[in-house]
mmCIF file of C-alpha atoms in Angstrom:
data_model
loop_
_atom_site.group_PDB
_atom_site.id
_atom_site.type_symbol
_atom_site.label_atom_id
_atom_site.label_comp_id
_atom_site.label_asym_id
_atom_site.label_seq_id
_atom_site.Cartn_x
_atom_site.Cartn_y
_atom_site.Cartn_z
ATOM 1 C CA UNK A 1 75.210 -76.705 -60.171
ATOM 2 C CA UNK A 2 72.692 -75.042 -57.117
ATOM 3 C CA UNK A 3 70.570 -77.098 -55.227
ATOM 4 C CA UNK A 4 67.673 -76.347 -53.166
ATOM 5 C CA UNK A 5 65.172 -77.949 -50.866
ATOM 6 C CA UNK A 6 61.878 -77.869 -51.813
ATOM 7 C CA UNK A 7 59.309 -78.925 -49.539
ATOM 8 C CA UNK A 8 56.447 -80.775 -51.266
ATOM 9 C CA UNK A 9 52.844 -83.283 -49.723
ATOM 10 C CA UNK A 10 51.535 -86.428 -51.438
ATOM 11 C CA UNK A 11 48.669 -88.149 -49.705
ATOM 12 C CA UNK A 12 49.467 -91.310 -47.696
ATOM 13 C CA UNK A 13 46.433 -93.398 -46.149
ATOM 14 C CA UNK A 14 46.239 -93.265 -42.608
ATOM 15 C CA UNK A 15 45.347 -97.103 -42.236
ATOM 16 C CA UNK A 16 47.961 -98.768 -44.422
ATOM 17 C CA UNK A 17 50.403 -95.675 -45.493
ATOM 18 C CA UNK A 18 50.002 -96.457 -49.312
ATOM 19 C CA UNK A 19 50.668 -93.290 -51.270
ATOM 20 C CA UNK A 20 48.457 -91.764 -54.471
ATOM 21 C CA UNK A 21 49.963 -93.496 -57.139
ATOM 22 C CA UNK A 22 47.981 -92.472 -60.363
ATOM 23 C CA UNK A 23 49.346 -93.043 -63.735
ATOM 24 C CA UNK A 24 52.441 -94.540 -62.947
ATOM 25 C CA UNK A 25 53.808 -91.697 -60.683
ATOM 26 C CA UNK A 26 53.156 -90.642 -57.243
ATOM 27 C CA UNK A 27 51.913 -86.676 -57.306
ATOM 28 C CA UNK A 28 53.741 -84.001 -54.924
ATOM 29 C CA UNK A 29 51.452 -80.847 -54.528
ATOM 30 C CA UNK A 30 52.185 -77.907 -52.852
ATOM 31 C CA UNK A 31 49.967 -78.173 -49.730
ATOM 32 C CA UNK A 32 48.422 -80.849 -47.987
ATOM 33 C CA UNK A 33 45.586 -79.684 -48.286
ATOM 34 C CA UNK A 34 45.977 -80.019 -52.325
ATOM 35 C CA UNK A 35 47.613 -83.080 -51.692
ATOM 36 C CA UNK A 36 44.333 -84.318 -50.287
ATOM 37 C CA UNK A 37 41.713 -83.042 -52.472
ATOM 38 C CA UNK A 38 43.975 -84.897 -55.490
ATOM 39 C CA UNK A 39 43.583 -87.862 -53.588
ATOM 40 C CA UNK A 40 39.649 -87.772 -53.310
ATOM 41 C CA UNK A 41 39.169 -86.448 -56.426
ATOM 42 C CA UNK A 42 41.467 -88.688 -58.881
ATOM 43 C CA UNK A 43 39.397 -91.789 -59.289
ATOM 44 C CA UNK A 44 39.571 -93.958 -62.382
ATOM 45 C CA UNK A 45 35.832 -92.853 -62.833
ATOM 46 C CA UNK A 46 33.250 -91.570 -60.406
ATOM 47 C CA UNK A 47 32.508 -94.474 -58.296
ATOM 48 C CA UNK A 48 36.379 -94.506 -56.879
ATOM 49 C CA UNK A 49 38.625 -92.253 -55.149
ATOM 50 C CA UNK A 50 40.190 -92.013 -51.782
ATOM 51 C CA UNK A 51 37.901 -90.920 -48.822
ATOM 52 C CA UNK A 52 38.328 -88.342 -46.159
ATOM 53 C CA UNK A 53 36.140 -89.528 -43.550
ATOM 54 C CA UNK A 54 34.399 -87.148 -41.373
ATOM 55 C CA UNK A 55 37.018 -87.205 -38.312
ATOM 56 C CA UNK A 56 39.663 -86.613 -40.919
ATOM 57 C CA UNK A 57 41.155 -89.650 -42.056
ATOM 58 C CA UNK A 58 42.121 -90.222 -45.421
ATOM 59 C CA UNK A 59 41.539 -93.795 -47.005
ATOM 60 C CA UNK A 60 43.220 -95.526 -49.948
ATOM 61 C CA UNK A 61 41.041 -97.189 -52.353
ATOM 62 C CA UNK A 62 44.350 -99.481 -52.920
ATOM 63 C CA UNK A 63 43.618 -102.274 -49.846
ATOM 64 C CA UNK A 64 40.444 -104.138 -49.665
ATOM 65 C CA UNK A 65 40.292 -104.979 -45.707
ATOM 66 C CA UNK A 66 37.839 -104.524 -43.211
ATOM 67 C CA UNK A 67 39.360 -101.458 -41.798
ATOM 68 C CA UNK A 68 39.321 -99.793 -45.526
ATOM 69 C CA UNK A 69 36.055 -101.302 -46.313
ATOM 70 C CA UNK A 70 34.468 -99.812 -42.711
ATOM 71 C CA UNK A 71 35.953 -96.495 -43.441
ATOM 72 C CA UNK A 72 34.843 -95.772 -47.114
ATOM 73 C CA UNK A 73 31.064 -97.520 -45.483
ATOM 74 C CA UNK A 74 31.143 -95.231 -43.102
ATOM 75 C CA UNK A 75 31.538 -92.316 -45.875
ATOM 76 C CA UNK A 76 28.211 -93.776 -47.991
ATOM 77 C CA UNK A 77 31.133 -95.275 -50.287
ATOM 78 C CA UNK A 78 30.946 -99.522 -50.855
ATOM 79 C CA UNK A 79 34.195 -100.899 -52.662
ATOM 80 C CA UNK A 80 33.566 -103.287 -55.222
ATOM 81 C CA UNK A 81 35.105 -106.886 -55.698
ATOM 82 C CA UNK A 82 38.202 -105.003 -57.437
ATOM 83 C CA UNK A 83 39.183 -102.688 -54.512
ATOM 84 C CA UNK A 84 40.304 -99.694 -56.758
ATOM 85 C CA UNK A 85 36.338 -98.746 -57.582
ATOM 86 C CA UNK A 86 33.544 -97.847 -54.586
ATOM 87 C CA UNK A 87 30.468 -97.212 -55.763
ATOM 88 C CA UNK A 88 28.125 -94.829 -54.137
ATOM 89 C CA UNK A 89 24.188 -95.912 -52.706
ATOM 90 C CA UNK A 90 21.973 -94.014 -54.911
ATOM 91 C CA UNK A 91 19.367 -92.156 -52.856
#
């Protein structure tokens, strides 16, 4: 049997180091960058998600502090009582 090393990215949040788990599994893209935009974009609906602040810091929508609540704030993003939705202001 061969074996190789494969070099793979899954998001982790900068303030807590929770990963993207999403359906029971944690996805491993091939680029950060992808790793990322999977992260923002795979909300339960369109109020929730991950954020990537403007200085580059990616939040989990998993932890419902005051650092996590600040940072999605800070993106136009408020998380609800239930900390995996945000919901956006409308304009």
């Amino acid at each position: 049997m061969t074996t190789r090393t494969v070099t793979c990215y899954i998001a982790v949040c900068d303030l807590c180091g929770n990963t993207s788990h999403y359906e029971g599994f944690t996805p491993h893209l091939d680029t950060a960058e992808e790793a990322i935009q999977y992260a923002v974009d795979s909300g339960f609906d369109e109020r929730s998600g991950w954020t990537l602040t403007l200085d580059g810091v990616l939040v989990c929508d998993q932890v419902k502090d005051t650092a996590h609540e600040d940072a999605h704030a800070a993106a136009g993003k408020r998380m609800s009582d239930c900390a995996m939705a945000v919901t956006f202001p409308r304009p």
